[in-house]
Amino acid sequence: MSAPMFNRHGIWAIYRFEMARALRTLLQSLVTPVITTSLYFVVFGSAIGSRMTGMGNVPYGAFIVPGLVMLSLFTQSLFNASFGIFFPKFTGTIYEMLSAPVSPFEIVTGYVGAAATKSIALGLVILACASLFVPIHILHPFWMVAFLVLVALAFSLFGFIIGIWAKNFEQIQSIPMLVITPLTFLGGAFYSVDMLPQPWRTVTLFNPIVYLISGFRWSFYGKADVPVGLSLLLTLGFCALCLAVIAWIFRTGYRLKS
Amino acid sequence: MVPPVISIRNLSKVYAGGDEALRDVSLDIARGEIFALLGPNGAGKTTLISIVCGIVTPTRGTVVADGHDIVRDYRAARRKIGLVPQELHTDAFETVLATVRFSRGLFGRPPDDGFVETLLKDLSLWDRRASKMMELSGGMKRRVMIAKALSHEPDILFLDEPTAGVDVELRRDMWALVRRLRDSGVTIILTTHYIEEAQEMADRVGVISKGALILVEEKKALMRKLGKKQLTLNLAEPMLRVPPELADWHLALNADGQELLYVFDANEERTGIPSLLRRMSDLGIAFKDLHTRESSLEDIFVGLVSTRSGQ
Ligand SMILES: Nc1ncnc2c1ncn2[C@@H]1O[C@H](COP(=O)(O)OP(=O)(O)O)[C@@H](O)[C@H]1O
Ligand SMILES: [Mg+2]
């Protein structure tokens, strides 16, 4: 009996395992982000938003929706993927993964696929939740979905790397808290980059998050801070970079094998 | 000759910290046998198993499992192998059934509820299939680990210290299970630091010490070859010390002077027993009873390690 070249049962097992874990804690995984997002709408959308202008003809409450979806897409993808691979390392059950006939590509597909699925689902829930507060138009639905999926994948891949690198739970929390959330707030989630005075406008363009949010927002309202092609290129580039790092991790066994 | 089911060649491992855990180990495992890897803690048993199973990267050397190189052809090799690790690593919140199904899928097998049911019944786990892992006792967890390792129907099973910290009754169960598995055609490699276990279970024994495989033998041949016997004489009158006239036999005095002990090589032409008994009767030393006993693997092991370190 020869072994098949592709272990689809293995991918499916990992994917299902990860999804089952999320379903067990469904309430927590949905309720917290939904409440947080709703608070943003109450505070920024209604209270402050009425005083905000300069977003063109898009009401402020609607303007921040893509940024909010992106923010939770970033943090949830990172957290889901990093926790998914960190946990078996932490409990020791990783031995089974390492001794199984699954390739690195299949392991990543299972974990990252599940993490991305969960954060995309959450992104859609937040979008639905937002539509209860503000009128939302999606000008380019195809590109909206494309950015949603690509960004979820990119950050899940990044999260997978963090999960392998992390030695404790604090380190898993640290990257989303200390890097991604600040960059998102400074990256035009709640304002248009055009509104910034120089030199901050130029400085902001070094923040990669700007490009992701801008591209996603463009798919809603057709207005972008930076060229959409650039946004797409950056998202794909980020995916490629993470894949390269993961390939290196598996080749060297970094923090997986002694 | 039948090709070995596992062929290990010149395997060495130096850990990042500089620990040399394995030194140039070569070993063939025959199809269908129970092989016991015997050695004290830190000898390198887990390292050896971990390399064959793909968890640890070897520094040098090759391993071929059922004709497949474990690195180049890892998919085919790993499908043949099941591993029950030394530590009980489990997913606390998973149910028994879910975790066994997961293992089967991970190892590339399509779902087969019938097979999983039989497996769990064989291991007396079926009634607990809906229990979460954290609700199970240590012995139960160990059995679930075995079920996971067998879930993809491997031909080769590694058991790393299967009875460490397990009570006597459970140990007997485990031994019975291992024999049943062997009878069903599975090759079994187990590690242990209990000599009793190797003696009880194994067809062949490999002794590993400080990363080197110092001996591999059929268990029976090993016992025969290295087996010393011990003669015990229950004396009629206790004595304070061994009389100088009996110095040639290097006797030991035991049980408050009630017993004389004589260790001899059962394979020697001349055991020295008749002459000892003659000399004792000349000296007028009477005994009530006598018996002999074969030395255990423990005696052998102690002898082996001490002769080697004495070199
Ligand atoms: N992951 C590791 N990193 C560094 N040293 C290790 C590691 N695992 C085992 N060792 C060392 O390798 C040696 C052999 O260990 P091990 O294979 O676990 O022995 P055994 O299973 O026979 O008790 C020991 O000295 C141990 O400290
Ligand atoms: Mg060990």
Short mmCIF file of C-alpha atoms and ligand atoms in Angstrom, two decimals, chain A residues 258, chain B residues 15-17 19 21 40-48 86 160-161, ligand 1:
data_model
loop_
_atom_site.label_atom_id
_atom_site.label_comp_id
_atom_site.label_asym_id
_atom_site.label_seq_id
_atom_site.Cartn_x
_atom_site.Cartn_y
_atom_site.Cartn_z
CA SER A 258 14.98 19.59 19.30
CA TYR B 15 21.04 18.28 21.80
CA ALA B 16 21.39 22.03 21.40
CA GLY B 17 22.56 22.24 24.99
CA ASP B 19 24.05 16.82 25.76
CA ALA B 21 22.03 11.68 24.16
CA PRO B 40 18.35 3.79 33.46
CA ASN B 41 16.83 7.27 33.37
CA GLY B 42 18.65 9.58 30.99
CA ALA B 43 20.14 6.71 28.99
CA GLY B 44 18.64 7.99 25.72
CA LYS B 45 15.62 5.70 25.30
CA THR B 46 13.12 8.49 24.67
CA THR B 47 15.54 10.25 22.35
CA LEU B 48 15.91 7.11 20.24
CA GLN B 86 6.17 8.64 28.10
CA ASP B 160 7.73 4.67 25.96
CA GLU B 161 7.73 3.47 29.57
N1 LIG C 1 14.92 18.22 24.55
C1 LIG C 1 16.10 18.02 25.14
N2 LIG C 1 17.04 18.98 25.16
C2 LIG C 1 18.25 18.78 25.74
N3 LIG C 1 18.62 17.63 26.32
C3 LIG C 1 17.73 16.61 26.33
C4 LIG C 1 16.43 16.74 25.75
N4 LIG C 1 15.78 15.58 25.90
C5 LIG C 1 16.62 14.76 26.55
N5 LIG C 1 17.80 15.36 26.81
C6 LIG C 1 18.96 14.76 27.48
O1 LIG C 1 19.34 13.63 26.74
C7 LIG C 1 19.66 12.56 27.60
C8 LIG C 1 18.80 11.36 27.30
O2 LIG C 1 17.46 11.64 27.65
P1 LIG C 1 16.26 10.66 27.33
O3 LIG C 1 16.34 10.27 25.91
O4 LIG C 1 15.01 11.34 27.77
O5 LIG C 1 16.58 9.43 28.26
P2 LIG C 1 15.63 8.28 28.83
O6 LIG C 1 14.36 8.28 28.03
O7 LIG C 1 16.41 7.02 28.64
O8 LIG C 1 15.38 8.58 30.26
C9 LIG C 1 19.50 13.08 29.01
O9 LIG C 1 20.77 13.49 29.46
C10 LIG C 1 18.60 14.27 28.86
O10 LIG C 1 18.87 15.24 29.83
#
